Coordinates of C-alpha atoms in Angstrom, one line a residue:
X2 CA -10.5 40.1 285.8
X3 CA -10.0 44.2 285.0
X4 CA -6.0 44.6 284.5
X5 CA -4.2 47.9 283.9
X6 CA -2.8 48.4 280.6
X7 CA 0.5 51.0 279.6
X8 CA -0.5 53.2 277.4
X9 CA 1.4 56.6 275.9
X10 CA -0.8 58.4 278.3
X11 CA -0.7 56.6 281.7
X12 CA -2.5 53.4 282.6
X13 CA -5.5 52.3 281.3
X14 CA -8.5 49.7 283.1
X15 CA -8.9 47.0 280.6
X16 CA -11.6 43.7 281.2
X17 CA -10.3 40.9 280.6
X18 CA -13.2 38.3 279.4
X19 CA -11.2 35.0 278.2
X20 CA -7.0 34.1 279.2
X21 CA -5.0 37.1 280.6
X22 CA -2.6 38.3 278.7
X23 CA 1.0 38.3 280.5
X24 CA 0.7 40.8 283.5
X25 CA 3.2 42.2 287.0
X26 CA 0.9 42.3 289.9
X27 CA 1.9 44.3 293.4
X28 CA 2.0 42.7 296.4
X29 CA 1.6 45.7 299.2
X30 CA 0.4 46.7 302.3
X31 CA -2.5 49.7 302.6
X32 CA -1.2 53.0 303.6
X33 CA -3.4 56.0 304.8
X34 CA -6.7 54.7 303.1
X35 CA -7.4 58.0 301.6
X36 CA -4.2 58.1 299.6
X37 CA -4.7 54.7 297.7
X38 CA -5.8 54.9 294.4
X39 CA -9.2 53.1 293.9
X40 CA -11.1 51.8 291.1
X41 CA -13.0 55.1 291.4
X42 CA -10.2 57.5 290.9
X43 CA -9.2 55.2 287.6
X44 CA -12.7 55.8 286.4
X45 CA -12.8 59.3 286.7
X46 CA -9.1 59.7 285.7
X47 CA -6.5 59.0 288.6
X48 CA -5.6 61.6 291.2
X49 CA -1.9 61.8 290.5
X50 CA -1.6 64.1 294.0
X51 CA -2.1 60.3 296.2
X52 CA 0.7 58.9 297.9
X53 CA -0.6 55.6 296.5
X54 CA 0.0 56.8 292.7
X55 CA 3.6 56.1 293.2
X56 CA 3.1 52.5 293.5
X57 CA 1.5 52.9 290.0
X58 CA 4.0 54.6 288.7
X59 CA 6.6 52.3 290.1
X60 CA 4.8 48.8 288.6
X61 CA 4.2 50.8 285.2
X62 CA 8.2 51.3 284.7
X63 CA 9.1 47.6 286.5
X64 CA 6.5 45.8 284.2
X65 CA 8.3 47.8 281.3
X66 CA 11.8 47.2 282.3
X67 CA 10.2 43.1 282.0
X68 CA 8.8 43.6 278.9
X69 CA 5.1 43.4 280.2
X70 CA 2.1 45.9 279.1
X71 CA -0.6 44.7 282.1
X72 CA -0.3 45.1 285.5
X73 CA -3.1 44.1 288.5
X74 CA -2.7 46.9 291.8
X75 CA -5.8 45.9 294.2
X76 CA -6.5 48.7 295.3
X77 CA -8.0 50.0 291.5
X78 CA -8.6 47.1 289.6
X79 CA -12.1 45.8 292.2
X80 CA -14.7 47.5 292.0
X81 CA -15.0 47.4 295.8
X82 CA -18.6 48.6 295.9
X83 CA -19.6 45.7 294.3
X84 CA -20.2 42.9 296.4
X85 CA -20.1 40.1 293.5
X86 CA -16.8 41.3 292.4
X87 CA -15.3 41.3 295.3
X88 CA -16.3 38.1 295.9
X89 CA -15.3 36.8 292.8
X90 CA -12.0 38.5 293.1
X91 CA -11.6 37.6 296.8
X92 CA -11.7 33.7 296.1
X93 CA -9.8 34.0 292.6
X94 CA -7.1 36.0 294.4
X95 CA -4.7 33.3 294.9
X96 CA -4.7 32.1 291.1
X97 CA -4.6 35.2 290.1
X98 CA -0.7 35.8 291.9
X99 CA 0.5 31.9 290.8
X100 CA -0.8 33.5 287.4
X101 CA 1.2 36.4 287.1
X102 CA 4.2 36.1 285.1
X103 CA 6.0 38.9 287.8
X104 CA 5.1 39.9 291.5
X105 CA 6.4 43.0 292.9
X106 CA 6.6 43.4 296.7
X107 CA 6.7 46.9 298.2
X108 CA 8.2 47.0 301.9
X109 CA 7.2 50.4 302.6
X110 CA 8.5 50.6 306.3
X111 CA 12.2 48.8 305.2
X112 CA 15.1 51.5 303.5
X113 CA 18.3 48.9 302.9
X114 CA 20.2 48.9 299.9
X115 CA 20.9 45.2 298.0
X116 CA 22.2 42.7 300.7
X117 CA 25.3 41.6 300.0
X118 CA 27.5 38.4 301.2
X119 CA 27.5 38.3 305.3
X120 CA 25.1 40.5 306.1
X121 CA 21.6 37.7 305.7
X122 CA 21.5 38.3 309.8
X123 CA 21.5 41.8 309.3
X124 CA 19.0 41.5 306.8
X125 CA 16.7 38.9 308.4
X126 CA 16.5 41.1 311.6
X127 CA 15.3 44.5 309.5
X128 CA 13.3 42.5 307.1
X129 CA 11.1 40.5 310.2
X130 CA 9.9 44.0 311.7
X131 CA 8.3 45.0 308.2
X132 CA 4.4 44.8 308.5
X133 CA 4.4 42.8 304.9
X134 CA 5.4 39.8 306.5
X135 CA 2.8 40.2 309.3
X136 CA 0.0 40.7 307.2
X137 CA -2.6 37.9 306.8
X138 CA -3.5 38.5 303.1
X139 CA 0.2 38.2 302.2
X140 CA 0.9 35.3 302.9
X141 CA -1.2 33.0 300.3
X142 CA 0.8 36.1 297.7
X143 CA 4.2 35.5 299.0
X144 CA 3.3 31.8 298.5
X145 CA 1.1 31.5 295.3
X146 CA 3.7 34.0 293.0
X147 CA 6.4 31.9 291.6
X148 CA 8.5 35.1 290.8
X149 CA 8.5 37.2 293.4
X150 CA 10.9 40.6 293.7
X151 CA 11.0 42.7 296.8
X152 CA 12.0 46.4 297.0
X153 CA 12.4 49.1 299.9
X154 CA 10.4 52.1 300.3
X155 CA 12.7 53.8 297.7
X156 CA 11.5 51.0 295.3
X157 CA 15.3 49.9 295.7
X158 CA 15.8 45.8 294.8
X159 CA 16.1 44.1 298.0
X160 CA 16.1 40.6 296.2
X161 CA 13.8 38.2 295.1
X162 CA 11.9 35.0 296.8
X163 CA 14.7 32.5 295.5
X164 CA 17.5 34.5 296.8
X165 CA 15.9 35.1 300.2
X166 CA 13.9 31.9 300.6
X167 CA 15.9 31.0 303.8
X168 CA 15.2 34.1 305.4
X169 CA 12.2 34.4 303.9
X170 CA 11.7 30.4 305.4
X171 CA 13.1 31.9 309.4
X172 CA 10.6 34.7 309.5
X173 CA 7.6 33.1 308.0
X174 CA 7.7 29.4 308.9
X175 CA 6.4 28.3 305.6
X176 CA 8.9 25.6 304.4
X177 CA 11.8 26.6 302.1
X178 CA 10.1 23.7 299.7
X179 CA 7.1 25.8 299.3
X180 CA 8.4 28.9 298.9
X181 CA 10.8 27.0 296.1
X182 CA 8.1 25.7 294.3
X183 CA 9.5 22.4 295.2
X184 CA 6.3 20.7 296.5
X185 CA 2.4 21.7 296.3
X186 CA 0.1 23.0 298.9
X187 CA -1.9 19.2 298.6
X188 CA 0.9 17.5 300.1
X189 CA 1.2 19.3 303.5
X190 CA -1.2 18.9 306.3
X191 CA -4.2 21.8 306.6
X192 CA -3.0 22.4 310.3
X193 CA 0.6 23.2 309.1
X194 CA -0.7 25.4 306.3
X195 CA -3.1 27.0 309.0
X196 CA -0.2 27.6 311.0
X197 CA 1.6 29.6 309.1
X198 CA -1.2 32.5 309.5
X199 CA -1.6 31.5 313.1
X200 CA 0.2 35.1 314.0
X201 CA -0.8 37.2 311.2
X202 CA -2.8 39.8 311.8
X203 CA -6.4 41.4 309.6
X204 CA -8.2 44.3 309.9
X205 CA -11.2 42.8 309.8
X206 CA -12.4 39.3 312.0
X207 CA -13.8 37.7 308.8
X208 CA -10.9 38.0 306.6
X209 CA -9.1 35.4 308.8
X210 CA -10.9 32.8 307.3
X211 CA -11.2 34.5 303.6
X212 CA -7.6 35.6 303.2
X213 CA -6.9 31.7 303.4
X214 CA -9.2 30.4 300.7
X215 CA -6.1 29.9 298.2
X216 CA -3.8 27.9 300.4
X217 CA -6.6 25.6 301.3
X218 CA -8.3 25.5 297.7
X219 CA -11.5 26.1 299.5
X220 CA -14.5 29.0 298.3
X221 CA -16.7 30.6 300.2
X222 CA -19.6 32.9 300.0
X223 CA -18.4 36.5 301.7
X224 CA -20.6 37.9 304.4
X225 CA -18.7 41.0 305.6
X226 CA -20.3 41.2 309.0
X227 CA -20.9 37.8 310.1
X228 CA -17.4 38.3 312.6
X229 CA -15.6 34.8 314.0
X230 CA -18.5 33.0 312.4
X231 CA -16.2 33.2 308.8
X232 CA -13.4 30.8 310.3
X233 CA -15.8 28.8 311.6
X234 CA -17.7 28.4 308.1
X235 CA -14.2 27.5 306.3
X236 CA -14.1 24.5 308.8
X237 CA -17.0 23.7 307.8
X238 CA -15.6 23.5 304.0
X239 CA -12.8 21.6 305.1
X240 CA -15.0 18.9 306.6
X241 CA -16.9 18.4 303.8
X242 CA -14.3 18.8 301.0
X243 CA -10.8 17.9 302.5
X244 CA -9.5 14.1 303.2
X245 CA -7.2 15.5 305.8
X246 CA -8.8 15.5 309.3
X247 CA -5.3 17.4 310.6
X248 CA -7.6 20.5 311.3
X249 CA -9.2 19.0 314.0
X250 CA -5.7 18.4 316.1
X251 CA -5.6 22.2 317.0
X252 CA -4.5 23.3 321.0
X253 CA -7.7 23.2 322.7
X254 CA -8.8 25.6 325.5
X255 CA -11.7 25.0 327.5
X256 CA -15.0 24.9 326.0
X257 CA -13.7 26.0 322.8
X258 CA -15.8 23.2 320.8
X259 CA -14.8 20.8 318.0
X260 CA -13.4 23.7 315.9
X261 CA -11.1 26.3 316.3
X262 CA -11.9 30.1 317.2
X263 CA -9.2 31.3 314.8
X264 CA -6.1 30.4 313.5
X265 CA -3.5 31.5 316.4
X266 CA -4.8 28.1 317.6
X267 CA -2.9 26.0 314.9
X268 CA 0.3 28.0 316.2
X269 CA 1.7 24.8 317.7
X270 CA 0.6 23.1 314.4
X271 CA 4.0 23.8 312.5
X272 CA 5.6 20.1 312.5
X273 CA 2.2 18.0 312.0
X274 CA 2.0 15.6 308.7
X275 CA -0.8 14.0 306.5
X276 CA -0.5 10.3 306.9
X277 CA -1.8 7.8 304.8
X278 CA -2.0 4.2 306.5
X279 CA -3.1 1.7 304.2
X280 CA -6.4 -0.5 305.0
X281 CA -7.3 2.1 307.7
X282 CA -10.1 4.3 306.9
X283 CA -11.4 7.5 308.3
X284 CA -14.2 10.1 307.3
X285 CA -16.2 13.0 309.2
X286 CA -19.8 14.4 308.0
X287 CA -21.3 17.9 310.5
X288 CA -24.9 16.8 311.0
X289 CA -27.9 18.6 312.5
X290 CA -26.4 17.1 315.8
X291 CA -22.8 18.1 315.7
X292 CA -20.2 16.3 314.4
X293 CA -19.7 12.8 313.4
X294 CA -16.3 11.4 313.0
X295 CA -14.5 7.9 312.5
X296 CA -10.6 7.7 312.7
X297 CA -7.9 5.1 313.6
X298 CA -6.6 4.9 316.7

C-alpha cells in the first residue's frame, strides 16, 4: 500500500511494507481525466495547475484538522501502469476504506450549506441527483468506511454517514443496518447485496463485476478486456466459494442462461434472505457440462 504523507513541503508518496499507520482516504468521483493528479505527476513532483490538486489540498488540511499525517487519493497513490498493482489494489480496495480511520466524500456536482432540522426532503432530493451515489465503485466505499464525512463542491460539511444514514438508506437501498455498522455483509443474502449495484453505472463492462469484489469477499484475477465475461467469472467465484445459492434467483429473460448478464438483473432482488433450514442440505459444483445443483424444494 503507497500512502501520502504531510510534510512542511506538500505531500509525500510513502510505501507502506507492514500495518498502516492511521490514514483519511477520499472517496470521489473522476473529473476531466487530464486534470487528476496521478501517481506520475507525484513522481515527478505534482502539477499544482490540475483541477484535481485541490482534492489534495483539501484531504491534506481535513486529515490535519483530525490529527492524521497519511492520506490515500486513488488517483496518485496506484501505479496504474502496472498491472500487478492495480490488481493488488483493485481487490484490497475494500479493506483498505473499512481501514481507514476517516473517509472524506467529495460531491462535486452538489453546493448546499449544512442541512438543518426540516429540510432532510430537501436534502434527499439534491443529494439523489449527485453522480457519487450513482457510481458503481462507490458503493463498496460508502459501505466498507465506518466514518464517513461528505462535503459539497466548496468542500463545505454536508454531514456525515451516521447523520444521513436514512437518506443515505432512501437513495441507495442498502439497509440503514449496514450503513450503521449494525450487522455484517455475511449475514445478508448475495442477491440483495448484488442489488444494491443493480443501477449503478461503470465506465468500463468489466468493472461491474470487480468494483464488487469487497462486498462479496471474493478475488479475482483482472483481465481489462475480457467485457461481460468479468460478471460472469465472479459467479463463477460465488459458486465455488459462497454457501448462499441466492445468486441464482435473479429475473430471468429468455435465453439468458443459469447466470446473470450483469447486475441490473438482481434489481428485483432487494427483499430476498439467506435461510438456513435445519436437516436440509444444498450444494452446487460448474462442471465441464454446466452446472450441477441440489436444493430443497
Amino acid at each position: 500500500m503507497r500512502l501520502l504523507r504531510l510534510e512542511d513541503g506538500g505531500l509525500e508518496l510513502k510505501n507502506v511494507d507492514s500495518k498502516a499507520p492511521p490514514y483519511a482516504i477520499l472517496s470521489h468521483t473522476w473529473g476531466v481525466p487530464e486534470e487528476e493528479v496521478t501517481f506520475g505527476d507525484m513522481m515527478k513532483g505534482a502539477d499544482k495547475s490540475k483541477g484535481g490538486y485541490r482534492k489534495l489540498t483539501f484531504c491534506e488540511r481535513q486529515a490535519a484538522k483530525d490529527g492524521l499525517q497519511y492520506i490515500w487519493v486513488d488517483t496518485c497513490c496506484i501505479d496504474k501502469a502496472s498491472s500487478a498493482e492495480l490488481s493488488e489494489a483493485i481487490n484490497s480496495m475494500f479493506s483498505w476504506y473499512k481501514n481507514a480511520v476517516r473517509c472524506y466524500v467529495y460531491l462535486s456536482d452538489i453546493s448546499i450549506v449544512a442541512p438543518t432540522l426540516g429540510e432532510e426532503d430537501s436534502l434527499r432530493s439534491r443529494l439523489q441527483n449527485c453522480s457519487w451515489f450513482t457510481r458503481g465503485w462507490t458503493l463498496q466505499e460508502l459501505i466498507a468506511a465506518e466514518d464517513v464525512t461528505f462535503f459539497d463542491c466548496d468542500w463545505r460539511l454536508i454531514g456525515s454517514k451516521k447523520s444521513l444514514v436514512e437518506t443515505i438508506s432512501a437513495i441507495t437501498g442498502v439497509d440503514s443496518l449496514v450503513l450503521s455498522y449494525c450487522c455484517e455483509l455475511h449475514e445478508l443474502s448475495v442477491a440483495k447485496r448484488l442489488s444494491w449495484a443493480a443501477s449503478r453505472q461503470i465506465t468500463r463492462i468489466e468493472d461491474q463485476a470487480y468494483c464488487l469484489l469487497g462486498l462479496l469477499n471474493v478475488n479475482m484475477t483482472l483481465i481489462y478486456g475480457e467485457g461481460g465475461k468479468a460478471f460472469k467469472r465472479l459467479q463463477d467465484e460465488l459458486i465455488r466459494k459462497s454457501a448462499d445459492g441466492s445468486f441464482f434467483l435473479w429475473f430471468r429473460g429468455m435465453d439468458t442462461g443459469i447466470l446473470a448478464p450483469s447486475p441490473s438483473y438482481f434489481h428485483p432482488c432487494g427483499k430476498i434472505v439467506q435461510t438456513h433450514i435445519n436437516g436440509i442440505s444444498h450444494s452446487w459444483e460448474m462442471t465441464h457440462r454446466g452446472l450441477r445443483l441440489t436444493l430443497p424444494l
